[in-house]
mmCIF file of C-alpha atoms in Angstrom:
data_model
loop_
_atom_site.group_PDB
_atom_site.id
_atom_site.type_symbol
_atom_site.label_atom_id
_atom_site.label_comp_id
_atom_site.label_asym_id
_atom_site.label_seq_id
_atom_site.Cartn_x
_atom_site.Cartn_y
_atom_site.Cartn_z
ATOM 1 C CA MET B 87 260.653 116.399 66.579
ATOM 2 C CA ALA B 88 263.917 115.328 66.856
ATOM 3 C CA PRO B 89 265.268 113.918 70.112
ATOM 4 C CA LYS B 90 268.313 116.015 70.258
ATOM 5 C CA ALA B 91 269.831 117.020 73.815
ATOM 6 C CA ALA B 92 269.626 120.811 72.877
ATOM 7 C CA PHE B 93 265.806 120.255 72.361
ATOM 8 C CA TYR B 94 265.316 118.631 76.025
ATOM 9 C CA ARG B 95 267.380 121.643 77.550
ATOM 10 C CA LEU B 96 265.511 124.128 75.711
ATOM 11 C CA LEU B 97 262.080 122.595 76.264
ATOM 12 C CA ILE B 98 262.652 121.984 79.917
ATOM 13 C CA LEU B 99 263.890 125.697 80.081
ATOM 14 C CA THR B 100 261.004 127.261 78.563
ATOM 15 C CA ILE B 101 258.423 125.194 80.275
ATOM 16 C CA SER B 102 259.874 126.280 83.659
ATOM 17 C CA ILE B 103 259.806 129.961 82.545
ATOM 18 C CA VAL B 104 256.300 129.714 81.554
ATOM 19 C CA ALA B 105 255.265 127.809 84.747
ATOM 20 C CA ALA B 106 257.241 130.537 86.942
ATOM 21 C CA ALA B 107 255.503 133.235 84.824
ATOM 22 C CA CYS B 108 252.090 131.606 85.686
ATOM 23 C CA SER B 109 253.179 130.965 89.342
ATOM 24 C CA GLN B 110 250.463 128.205 89.491
ATOM 25 C CA ARG B 111 248.361 126.079 86.930
ATOM 26 C CA MET B 112 245.042 127.457 85.701
ATOM 27 C CA PRO B 113 242.109 127.207 88.098
ATOM 28 C CA THR B 114 239.287 125.086 86.899
ATOM 29 C CA ASN B 115 237.068 128.076 86.041
ATOM 30 C CA MET B 116 239.469 129.960 83.786
ATOM 31 C CA PRO B 117 238.203 130.146 80.294
ATOM 32 C CA THR B 118 240.402 128.208 77.790
ATOM 33 C CA GLN B 119 239.328 127.068 74.148
ATOM 34 C CA GLY B 120 236.554 129.394 72.795
ATOM 35 C CA ALA B 121 237.678 132.227 75.203
ATOM 36 C CA ARG B 122 240.822 134.209 73.919
ATOM 37 C CA ASN B 123 242.571 136.938 75.834
ATOM 38 C CA PRO B 124 241.376 140.538 75.247
ATOM 39 C CA ALA B 125 244.273 141.538 72.760
ATOM 40 C CA ARG B 126 243.479 138.522 70.748
ATOM 41 C CA ALA B 127 239.592 138.693 70.923
ATOM 42 C CA ALA B 128 240.200 142.461 69.683
ATOM 43 C CA THR B 129 242.436 141.284 66.983
ATOM 44 C CA ASN B 130 239.637 138.762 65.832
ATOM 45 C CA ALA B 131 236.733 141.063 66.116
ATOM 46 C CA THR B 132 238.119 142.989 63.095
ATOM 47 C CA ALA B 133 239.634 140.035 61.297
ATOM 48 C CA ARG B 134 238.389 138.809 58.106
ATOM 49 C CA PRO B 135 237.193 135.248 57.626
ATOM 50 C CA GLU B 136 239.884 133.101 55.842
ATOM 51 C CA VAL B 137 237.928 131.012 53.117
ATOM 52 C CA THR B 138 239.427 128.129 51.205
ATOM 53 C CA MET B 139 238.138 126.713 47.918
ATOM 54 C CA GLN B 140 238.323 123.152 46.339
ATOM 55 C CA TYR B 141 236.627 122.010 43.178
ATOM 56 C CA THR B 142 235.994 119.533 40.655
ATOM 57 C CA TYR B 143 234.582 119.210 37.411
ATOM 58 C CA GLN B 144 232.947 117.376 34.637
ATOM 59 C CA ALA B 145 232.868 117.984 30.735
ATOM 60 C CA GLY B 146 229.388 117.581 29.314
ATOM 61 C CA ALA B 147 228.195 117.837 25.374
ATOM 62 C CA ASP B 148 228.479 121.421 25.362
ATOM 63 C CA SER B 149 229.757 122.917 28.605
ATOM 64 C CA LEU B 150 231.923 122.401 31.461
ATOM 65 C CA LYS B 151 230.231 121.842 34.965
ATOM 66 C CA LEU B 152 232.424 122.645 37.768
ATOM 67 C CA TYR B 153 231.373 122.149 41.711
ATOM 68 C CA PHE B 154 232.791 124.249 44.216
ATOM 69 C CA LEU B 155 233.391 123.813 48.198
ATOM 70 C CA PHE B 156 233.957 126.664 50.433
ATOM 71 C CA SER B 157 235.297 126.344 53.983
ATOM 72 C CA ASP B 158 236.320 129.062 56.531
ATOM 73 C CA VAL B 159 239.894 128.334 58.150
ATOM 74 C CA SER B 160 239.373 131.009 60.819
ATOM 75 C CA ARG B 161 235.963 129.912 61.848
ATOM 76 C CA LEU B 162 234.905 133.460 62.881
ATOM 77 C CA MET B 163 231.599 132.776 61.396
ATOM 78 C CA GLN B 164 229.942 129.748 59.942
ATOM 79 C CA LEU B 165 229.707 130.005 56.357
ATOM 80 C CA GLN B 166 226.182 128.635 56.245
ATOM 81 C CA ARG B 167 225.032 131.652 58.163
ATOM 82 C CA SER B 168 227.100 134.420 56.363
ATOM 83 C CA ALA B 169 227.432 133.135 52.653
ATOM 84 C CA SER B 170 225.029 134.729 50.309
ATOM 85 C CA ASN B 171 226.164 133.946 46.643
ATOM 86 C CA MET B 172 229.048 133.356 44.357
ATOM 87 C CA THR B 173 229.661 135.544 41.373
ATOM 88 C CA TYR B 174 232.213 134.427 38.631
ATOM 89 C CA ASP B 175 233.804 135.823 35.730
ATOM 90 C CA VAL B 176 235.488 134.260 32.717
ATOM 91 C CA THR B 177 238.427 136.484 31.383
ATOM 92 C CA ALA B 178 240.114 136.331 28.116
ATOM 93 C CA ASN B 179 243.850 135.682 28.640
ATOM 94 C CA ASP B 180 244.862 137.657 25.718
ATOM 95 C CA THR B 181 242.764 140.586 25.648
ATOM 96 C CA LYS B 182 241.552 140.446 29.570
ATOM 97 C CA ALA B 183 237.833 141.184 28.499
ATOM 98 C CA ILE B 184 235.197 139.666 30.353
ATOM 99 C CA LEU B 185 233.508 136.946 28.138
ATOM 100 C CA LEU B 186 230.959 135.826 30.786
ATOM 101 C CA ARG B 187 229.653 136.993 34.182
ATOM 102 C CA ASP B 188 226.913 135.517 36.343
ATOM 103 C CA THR B 189 225.837 134.984 39.764
ATOM 104 C CA VAL B 190 224.705 131.856 41.703
ATOM 105 C CA LYS B 191 223.416 131.004 44.969
ATOM 106 C CA VAL B 192 225.360 128.825 47.480
ATOM 107 C CA ALA B 193 223.903 125.782 49.305
ATOM 108 C CA THR B 194 224.683 124.172 52.675
ATOM 109 C CA ILE B 195 225.543 120.403 52.897
ATOM 110 C CA THR B 196 222.806 118.735 54.956
ATOM 111 C CA GLY B 197 223.826 115.944 57.281
ATOM 112 C CA PRO B 198 226.704 115.332 59.760
ATOM 113 C CA GLY B 199 230.196 116.313 59.074
ATOM 114 C CA SER B 200 230.495 119.672 57.511
ATOM 115 C CA PRO B 201 228.044 122.595 59.005
ATOM 116 C CA ASP B 202 230.666 125.240 58.445
ATOM 117 C CA GLU B 203 230.923 124.727 54.574
ATOM 118 C CA VAL B 204 228.971 125.909 51.621
ATOM 119 C CA ILE B 205 228.759 124.422 48.142
ATOM 120 C CA ALA B 206 228.228 125.873 44.304
ATOM 121 C CA SER B 207 228.131 124.910 40.966
ATOM 122 C CA ILE B 208 228.329 126.497 37.470
ATOM 123 C CA SER B 209 228.579 125.680 33.712
ATOM 124 C CA ILE B 210 230.944 127.055 31.392
ATOM 125 C CA PRO B 211 230.391 126.931 27.551
ATOM 126 C CA ASN B 212 233.064 124.521 25.917
ATOM 127 C CA GLN B 213 234.433 127.413 23.434
ATOM 128 C CA LEU B 214 235.449 129.459 26.560
ATOM 129 C CA VAL B 215 237.280 126.416 28.256
ATOM 130 C CA ALA B 216 239.028 125.425 25.142
ATOM 131 C CA ALA B 217 240.790 129.118 24.643
ATOM 132 C CA SER B 218 242.621 128.558 28.041
ATOM 133 C CA ASN B 219 240.709 131.513 29.584
ATOM 134 C CA THR B 220 240.760 132.452 33.299
ATOM 135 C CA LEU B 221 237.813 131.761 35.597
ATOM 136 C CA GLN B 222 237.618 134.125 38.694
ATOM 137 C CA VAL B 223 234.865 133.262 41.562
ATOM 138 C CA LYS B 224 234.005 135.481 44.376
ATOM 139 C CA LEU B 225 232.220 134.117 47.446
ATOM 140 C CA TRP B 226 230.123 136.878 49.191
ATOM 141 C CA GLN B 227 229.453 136.956 52.795
ATOM 142 C CA GLU B 228 226.888 138.986 54.655
ATOM 143 C CA PHE B 229 227.574 140.181 58.448
ATOM 144 C CA ALA B 230 225.303 142.053 60.809
ATOM 145 C CA GLY B 231 226.115 145.858 60.999
ATOM 146 C CA GLN B 232 228.777 145.349 58.144
ATOM 147 C CA ALA B 233 229.384 145.412 54.490
ATOM 148 C CA ARG B 234 229.399 142.624 52.371
ATOM 149 C CA MET B 235 232.608 140.771 52.219
ATOM 150 C CA GLN B 236 233.998 138.935 49.204
ATOM 151 C CA THR B 237 236.718 136.441 48.781
ATOM 152 C CA ALA B 238 238.324 135.444 45.358
ATOM 153 C CA PHE B 239 239.753 132.720 43.746
ATOM 154 C CA LYS B 240 241.355 131.888 40.233
ATOM 155 C CA VAL B 241 241.024 128.699 38.068
ATOM 156 C CA GLN B 242 243.048 128.415 34.864
ATOM 157 C CA LEU B 243 240.838 126.865 32.471
ATOM 158 C CA GLN B 244 242.361 124.195 30.235
ATOM 159 C CA PRO B 245 241.386 122.345 27.233
ATOM 160 C CA TYR B 246 242.147 118.786 28.882
ATOM 161 C CA MET B 247 239.362 119.583 31.260
ATOM 162 C CA LEU B 248 237.029 118.815 28.404
ATOM 163 C CA THR B 249 238.166 115.223 28.152
ATOM 164 C CA LYS B 250 237.130 114.659 31.789
ATOM 165 C CA GLN B 251 233.723 112.930 31.529
ATOM 166 C CA GLY B 252 233.598 111.389 34.962
ATOM 167 C CA ILE B 253 232.917 112.720 38.246
ATOM 168 C CA LEU B 254 232.740 110.802 41.520
ATOM 169 C CA LEU B 255 229.678 111.196 43.671
ATOM 170 C CA HIS B 256 228.787 110.274 47.469
ATOM 171 C CA LYS B 257 226.429 107.396 47.238
ATOM 172 C CA SER B 258 224.619 108.626 50.361
ATOM 173 C CA THR B 259 224.250 112.148 49.361
ATOM 174 C CA GLY B 260 224.520 112.386 45.655
ATOM 175 C CA LYS B 261 227.028 115.024 45.976
ATOM 176 C CA PRO B 262 230.458 115.313 44.398
ATOM 177 C CA LEU B 263 233.320 114.212 45.962
ATOM 178 C CA LEU B 264 235.545 117.290 46.185
ATOM 179 C CA ARG B 265 238.156 116.591 48.864
ATOM 180 C CA GLY B 266 241.011 114.835 48.425
ATOM 181 C CA TYR B 267 240.261 111.914 51.035
ATOM 182 C CA MET B 268 237.466 109.430 51.833
ATOM 183 C CA THR B 269 237.234 106.431 54.417
ATOM 184 C CA THR B 270 237.296 102.860 53.862
ATOM 185 C CA SER B 271 233.501 102.705 54.626
ATOM 186 C CA ASP B 272 232.373 105.171 52.090
ATOM 187 C CA SER B 273 230.556 104.327 49.142
ATOM 188 C CA LEU B 274 231.207 106.316 45.893
ATOM 189 C CA VAL B 275 229.294 106.403 42.442
ATOM 190 C CA LEU B 276 231.244 106.800 39.160
ATOM 191 C CA GLN B 277 228.915 109.163 37.184
ATOM 192 C CA SER B 278 230.038 109.687 33.514
ATOM 193 C CA THR B 279 228.658 111.344 30.461
ATOM 194 C CA ASP B 280 229.937 108.483 28.246
ATOM 195 C CA THR B 281 230.743 104.776 28.873
ATOM 196 C CA ALA B 282 234.161 105.154 29.879
ATOM 197 C CA SER B 283 235.518 103.265 33.003
ATOM 198 C CA MET B 284 237.990 104.722 35.388
ATOM 199 C CA LEU B 285 241.347 103.010 36.224
ATOM 200 C CA ILE B 286 242.472 103.351 39.852
ATOM 201 C CA TYR B 287 246.126 102.767 41.270
ATOM 202 C CA ARG B 288 246.835 102.023 44.911
ATOM 203 C CA PHE B 289 250.260 103.033 46.541
ATOM 204 C CA ASN B 290 251.897 102.830 49.740
ATOM 205 C CA ALA B 291 250.729 105.564 52.136
ATOM 206 C CA ASP B 292 253.878 106.114 54.602
ATOM 207 C CA ILE B 293 252.868 108.787 56.691
ATOM 208 C CA LEU B 294 256.019 111.232 57.197
ATOM 209 C CA PRO B 295 254.990 114.025 59.443
ATOM 210 C CA ALA B 296 256.081 117.588 58.667
ATOM 211 C CA LEU B 297 259.595 118.539 59.887
ATOM 212 C CA PRO B 298 259.806 121.395 62.393
ATOM 213 C CA PRO B 299 259.742 124.926 60.923
ATOM 214 C CA MET B 300 263.548 125.510 61.717
ATOM 215 C CA SER B 301 264.663 122.017 60.315
ATOM 216 C CA THR B 302 267.130 122.228 57.613
ATOM 217 C CA ARG B 303 266.180 118.699 56.152
ATOM 218 C CA LYS B 304 264.147 118.178 52.967
ATOM 219 C CA GLU B 305 260.764 116.643 53.146
ATOM 220 C CA ALA B 306 260.194 113.549 50.775
ATOM 221 C CA VAL B 307 257.530 113.808 48.478
ATOM 222 C CA PRO B 308 255.855 110.766 46.568
ATOM 223 C CA THR B 309 256.614 110.276 42.890
ATOM 224 C CA ALA B 310 255.357 107.988 40.340
ATOM 225 C CA VAL B 311 256.248 104.753 42.012
ATOM 226 C CA LYS B 312 255.058 101.171 41.017
ATOM 227 C CA PRO B 313 251.430 100.811 41.994
ATOM 228 C CA LEU B 314 250.716 97.846 44.303
ATOM 229 C CA ASP B 315 247.366 97.091 42.773
ATOM 230 C CA SER B 316 244.772 98.634 40.364
ATOM 231 C CA THR B 317 241.107 98.462 40.094
ATOM 232 C CA ILE B 318 238.686 99.330 37.151
ATOM 233 C CA VAL B 319 235.391 101.058 37.743
ATOM 234 C CA ALA B 320 232.594 100.943 35.189
ATOM 235 C CA ALA B 321 230.315 104.041 34.494
ATOM 236 C CA ALA B 322 227.263 104.061 36.880
ATOM 237 C CA ASP B 323 229.095 101.455 39.299
ATOM 238 C CA THR B 324 228.993 101.917 43.062
ATOM 239 C CA PHE B 325 232.370 100.959 44.808
ATOM 240 C CA MET B 326 234.304 101.061 47.977
ATOM 241 C CA LEU B 327 238.151 101.282 48.512
ATOM 242 C CA PRO B 328 238.406 99.233 51.614
ATOM 243 C CA GLN B 329 242.061 99.249 51.943
ATOM 244 C CA GLU B 330 243.810 102.506 53.273
ATOM 245 C CA GLY B 331 246.276 104.037 51.308
ATOM 246 C CA LEU B 332 247.065 106.500 48.563
ATOM 247 C CA TYR B 333 245.114 106.211 45.302
ATOM 248 C CA LEU B 334 245.467 107.896 41.874
ATOM 249 C CA LEU B 335 242.494 108.059 39.981
ATOM 250 C CA TRP B 336 242.345 108.330 36.129
ATOM 251 C CA PRO B 337 246.115 107.775 36.042
ATOM 252 C CA ARG B 338 248.025 108.758 32.806
ATOM 253 C CA SER B 339 245.679 111.483 32.080
ATOM 254 C CA GLU B 340 246.108 115.266 32.568
ATOM 255 C CA PHE B 341 243.191 115.422 35.118
ATOM 256 C CA SER B 342 244.625 112.389 37.303
ATOM 257 C CA ARG B 343 244.117 113.093 40.962
ATOM 258 C CA GLY B 344 245.138 111.614 44.402
ATOM 259 C CA LEU B 345 242.913 110.406 46.850
ATOM 260 C CA VAL B 346 244.026 109.523 50.382
ATOM 261 C CA VAL B 347 241.786 106.704 51.931
ATOM 262 C CA ARG B 348 241.802 106.326 55.717
ATOM 263 C CA PRO B 349 239.776 103.995 58.013
ATOM 264 C CA TRP B 350 237.261 104.830 60.750
ATOM 265 C CA TYR B 351 235.935 108.411 60.971
ATOM 266 C CA PHE B 352 238.360 110.273 59.295
ATOM 267 C CA PRO B 353 239.007 113.492 59.194
ATOM 268 C CA GLN B 354 238.180 113.036 62.875
ATOM 269 C CA VAL B 355 240.506 110.913 64.783
ATOM 270 C CA THR B 356 239.059 108.620 67.193
ATOM 271 C CA MET B 357 241.265 105.293 67.477
ATOM 272 C CA ALA B 358 244.316 105.149 69.900
ATOM 273 C CA ARG B 359 246.900 105.313 67.208
ATOM 274 C CA GLU B 360 245.175 107.999 65.491
ATOM 275 C CA LEU B 361 245.266 109.999 68.791
ATOM 276 C CA LEU B 362 249.032 109.198 69.200
ATOM 277 C CA ASP B 363 250.472 110.118 65.788
ATOM 278 C CA PRO B 364 249.830 113.803 65.846
ATOM 279 C CA LEU B 365 251.439 114.100 69.234
ATOM 280 C CA ILE B 366 254.823 114.123 67.535
ATOM 281 C CA TYR B 367 254.934 117.870 67.397
ATOM 282 C CA LEU B 368 254.506 118.161 71.257
ATOM 283 C CA THR B 369 256.520 114.996 72.485
ATOM 284 C CA THR B 370 259.863 113.470 72.478
ATOM 285 C CA SER B 371 260.726 110.144 70.876
ATOM 286 C CA THR B 372 261.035 108.707 74.419
ATOM 287 C CA GLU B 373 257.526 109.891 75.315
ATOM 288 C CA ARG B 374 256.028 108.181 72.164
ATOM 289 C CA GLU B 375 257.615 105.071 72.323
ATOM 290 C CA ARG B 376 256.372 104.805 76.054
ATOM 291 C CA MET B 377 252.964 105.551 74.740
ATOM 292 C CA PHE B 378 252.996 103.302 71.750
ATOM 293 C CA ASN B 379 254.512 100.108 73.913
ATOM 294 C CA ALA B 380 251.883 100.756 76.603
ATOM 295 C CA PRO B 381 249.214 97.816 77.101
ATOM 296 C CA ASP B 382 246.442 100.474 76.603
ATOM 297 C CA VAL B 383 247.707 103.145 74.048
ATOM 298 C CA LYS B 384 244.340 105.189 74.562
ATOM 299 C CA LYS B 385 245.006 105.336 78.362
ATOM 300 C CA ALA B 386 248.551 106.227 77.691
ATOM 301 C CA VAL B 387 247.631 109.195 75.634
ATOM 302 C CA ASP B 388 245.035 110.328 78.261
ATOM 303 C CA ASP B 389 247.663 109.874 80.848
ATOM 304 C CA PHE B 390 250.036 112.426 78.590
ATOM 305 C CA TRP B 391 247.349 115.062 78.516
ATOM 306 C CA MET B 392 246.511 114.802 82.274
ATOM 307 C CA GLU B 393 250.083 114.857 83.264
ATOM 308 C CA ILE B 394 250.292 118.276 81.451
ATOM 309 C CA ALA B 395 246.900 119.534 82.717
ATOM 310 C CA GLY B 396 247.050 118.502 86.136
ATOM 311 C CA GLU B 397 243.308 118.125 86.436
ATOM 312 C CA LYS B 398 240.611 116.768 84.343
ATOM 313 C CA GLN B 399 238.689 119.867 83.104
ATOM 314 C CA LEU B 400 241.769 121.454 81.586
ATOM 315 C CA ALA B 401 242.917 118.114 80.183
ATOM 316 C CA ARG B 402 239.586 117.898 78.490
ATOM 317 C CA GLU B 403 239.747 121.161 77.039
ATOM 318 C CA LEU B 404 243.500 120.434 76.038
ATOM 319 C CA ILE B 405 242.316 117.457 74.172
ATOM 320 C CA ARG B 406 239.285 119.229 72.370
ATOM 321 C CA THR B 407 241.498 122.204 71.265
ATOM 322 C CA TYR B 408 244.099 119.714 70.058
ATOM 323 C CA TYR B 409 242.319 117.315 68.161
ATOM 324 C CA GLY B 410 239.829 119.641 67.015
ATOM 325 C CA ARG B 411 242.699 121.380 65.203
ATOM 326 C CA VAL B 412 243.864 117.949 63.799
ATOM 327 C CA GLU B 413 240.328 117.444 62.239
ATOM 328 C CA GLU B 414 240.167 120.768 60.775
ATOM 329 C CA ALA B 415 243.601 120.168 59.295
ATOM 330 C CA ASN B 416 242.602 116.834 57.861
ATOM 331 C CA LYS B 417 239.815 118.744 56.221
ATOM 332 C CA LEU B 418 241.752 121.568 54.639
ATOM 333 C CA TYR B 419 245.315 120.343 54.064
ATOM 334 C CA THR B 420 244.995 116.852 53.395
ATOM 335 C CA SER B 421 247.351 116.204 50.100
ATOM 336 C CA PHE B 422 249.055 113.105 49.449
ATOM 337 C CA LYS B 423 248.911 112.403 53.341
ATOM 338 C CA PRO B 424 246.550 113.516 56.235
ATOM 339 C CA GLY B 425 246.315 117.132 56.703
ATOM 340 C CA TRP B 426 247.652 116.911 60.278
ATOM 341 C CA ALA B 427 251.058 115.673 58.817
ATOM 342 C CA THR B 428 251.559 118.363 56.242
ATOM 343 C CA ASP B 429 253.336 121.713 56.688
ATOM 344 C CA ARG B 430 250.196 123.830 56.860
ATOM 345 C CA GLY B 431 248.812 121.338 59.250
ATOM 346 C CA MET B 432 251.653 121.210 61.495
ATOM 347 C CA ILE B 433 251.577 125.013 62.005
ATOM 348 C CA TYR B 434 247.561 125.104 62.333
ATOM 349 C CA LEU B 435 248.125 122.484 65.129
ATOM 350 C CA ILE B 436 250.595 124.367 67.163
ATOM 351 C CA TYR B 437 249.726 127.926 66.555
ATOM 352 C CA GLY B 438 246.091 127.735 65.736
ATOM 353 C CA PRO B 439 244.140 129.528 62.973
ATOM 354 C CA PRO B 440 246.319 132.346 61.458
ATOM 355 C CA SER B 441 245.421 136.120 61.897
ATOM 356 C CA ASP B 442 245.599 136.777 58.320
ATOM 357 C CA VAL B 443 246.325 134.657 55.149
ATOM 358 C CA SER B 444 247.438 136.306 51.788
ATOM 359 C CA ARG B 445 247.893 134.542 48.578
ATOM 360 C CA VAL B 446 249.982 135.737 45.575
ATOM 361 C CA GLY B 447 250.567 133.334 42.726
ATOM 362 C CA ASN B 448 251.736 129.997 44.100
ATOM 363 C CA THR B 449 252.606 131.614 47.580
ATOM 364 C CA GLU B 450 250.655 131.454 50.632
ATOM 365 C CA THR B 451 251.507 133.489 53.748
ATOM 366 C CA TRP B 452 250.087 133.011 57.120
ATOM 367 C CA ILE B 453 250.597 135.736 59.999
ATOM 368 C CA TYR B 454 250.207 135.270 63.613
ATOM 369 C CA ARG B 455 249.758 139.034 65.033
ATOM 370 C CA GLU B 456 251.294 139.778 68.267
ATOM 371 C CA THR B 457 249.196 139.392 71.521
ATOM 372 C CA GLU B 458 249.696 139.241 74.954
ATOM 373 C CA MET B 459 250.400 135.365 74.683
ATOM 374 C CA GLN B 460 252.154 135.179 71.273
ATOM 375 C CA LEU B 461 254.777 137.135 69.298
ATOM 376 C CA TYR B 462 254.284 138.055 65.791
ATOM 377 C CA VAL B 463 255.343 135.409 63.481
ATOM 378 C CA ARG B 464 255.165 134.857 59.619
ATOM 379 C CA PHE B 465 255.192 131.662 57.891
ATOM 380 C CA VAL B 466 255.384 131.484 53.979
ATOM 381 C CA PHE B 467 254.339 128.233 52.040
ATOM 382 C CA THR B 468 255.011 127.524 48.485
ATOM 383 C CA LYS B 469 252.571 125.415 46.078
ATOM 384 C CA LYS B 470 254.520 122.373 44.861
ATOM 385 C CA GLN B 471 253.447 120.299 42.071
ATOM 386 C CA ASN B 472 253.349 116.561 42.137
ATOM 387 C CA ASN B 473 251.640 113.519 40.623
ATOM 388 C CA PHE B 474 248.829 113.214 43.294
ATOM 389 C CA THR B 475 247.353 116.703 44.460
ATOM 390 C CA GLU B 476 247.308 120.412 43.816
ATOM 391 C CA ASN B 477 246.831 120.992 47.503
ATOM 392 C CA HIS B 478 250.552 120.476 48.332
ATOM 393 C CA TYR B 479 252.299 123.413 50.110
ATOM 394 C CA GLU B 480 255.701 123.315 51.574
ATOM 395 C CA LEU B 481 256.952 125.624 54.354
ATOM 396 C CA ILE B 482 259.871 127.815 53.639
ATOM 397 C CA ARG B 483 261.852 126.704 56.681
ATOM 398 C CA ARG B 484 263.866 129.364 58.727
ATOM 399 C CA ARG B 485 266.288 128.841 61.504
ATOM 400 C CA GLU B 486 264.877 131.959 63.121
ATOM 401 C CA TYR B 487 261.620 130.023 63.727
ATOM 402 C CA GLU B 488 263.355 127.870 66.788
ATOM 403 C CA GLU B 489 262.561 130.178 69.365
ATOM 404 C CA SER B 490 258.834 130.919 68.659
ATOM 405 C CA TRP B 491 258.166 127.085 67.999
ATOM 406 C CA TYR B 492 259.872 125.783 71.220
ATOM 407 C CA SER B 493 258.041 128.714 73.221
ATOM 408 C CA THR B 494 254.707 127.665 71.692
ATOM 409 C CA VAL B 495 255.170 124.098 72.188
ATOM 410 C CA ALA B 496 256.183 124.830 75.778
ATOM 411 C CA LYS B 497 252.818 126.705 76.250
ATOM 412 C CA TRP B 498 251.055 123.428 75.259
ATOM 413 C CA ARG B 499 252.970 121.585 77.691
ATOM 414 C CA ALA B 500 252.430 123.935 80.387
ATOM 415 C CA GLY B 501 248.468 123.409 79.968
ATOM 416 C CA ILE B 502 247.977 126.824 78.277
ATOM 417 C CA THR B 503 245.203 126.617 75.523
ATOM 418 C CA ASP B 504 244.730 130.353 75.016
ATOM 419 C CA MET B 505 246.905 130.474 71.903
#
């Protein structure tokens, strides 16, 4: 957030307006996180869950094995309770004829970390992959008293997929690495259908937080710069990546992929600096510098939230809401940097889960519907190709977002969590 004089004036003015409208701070017994106003609750009662998909794959002797991970952005209902099965079709690109159709059950991920996610796996015959056909998968959910609901995704099958012999598994669970991140304490295993090894490059991973939605500046995207170092992992080897940074796996191949390696408990944020960095969207540069230079950074961050809230219970709710969104953004939107620092992560932190999400081609549109506390606003993201990830989307920035952005930031700073 640029430390401009206009920003200070607008922020102070907006906070004053919000504070005057509220006439006093929220009482300690007022519902905050998890209890929305009636208008927003009514909207969510009929809203459909917003499911995202991530996948990886491994070539075998006669088929391509694909693994899928599904998450619900809206968190309206846990997928492990509602998801029943996944259907899939392989369609010929030239004739649009359905060449393969089947249904598989979904499974939950046991253990800590992801109770709101389900996984599935399928196999596609090599001849269907070699023809560059289209795979469409549909995740089906069942809700009490409602008809079944499905969310569809498309994967373009490519011949080069049949050259990817290796896949990374979590040592602790044996499950595939489906997300674009891991921690410095995680152990992985390279499972390969042949004896091929995997080359890994490590790059600098300077975290540049997303620019405000009304900014006219252009975000910097990493390119194929010179790596700091490299590592070779042999088939069946167990390995760790003890240095945080941005890694490129299988470089110089068409199926190369990036991997963000972060310390501690990522995607959760628990350490002092991790708590401070995402506050860039709510604070001025002067405030961040003061907290960064404080003898006890963790206490300085806590004091910031306490100053906003005015009392401990509300401060706890603000912290729980904001850093809960940081964790969700890290899970869903990590690309070549942590999810909270991406365009989608920034919007998710400040505005919360969108009311509606639509995808057309490489465009993703988020809509926040009008409520008593929030005006209608629409954000459009476009998918951008780079060397590290397929999960990078850039916001189409517009000057008209300025009023909505500052108003919503001001509500945070007035201690309002009902957003």
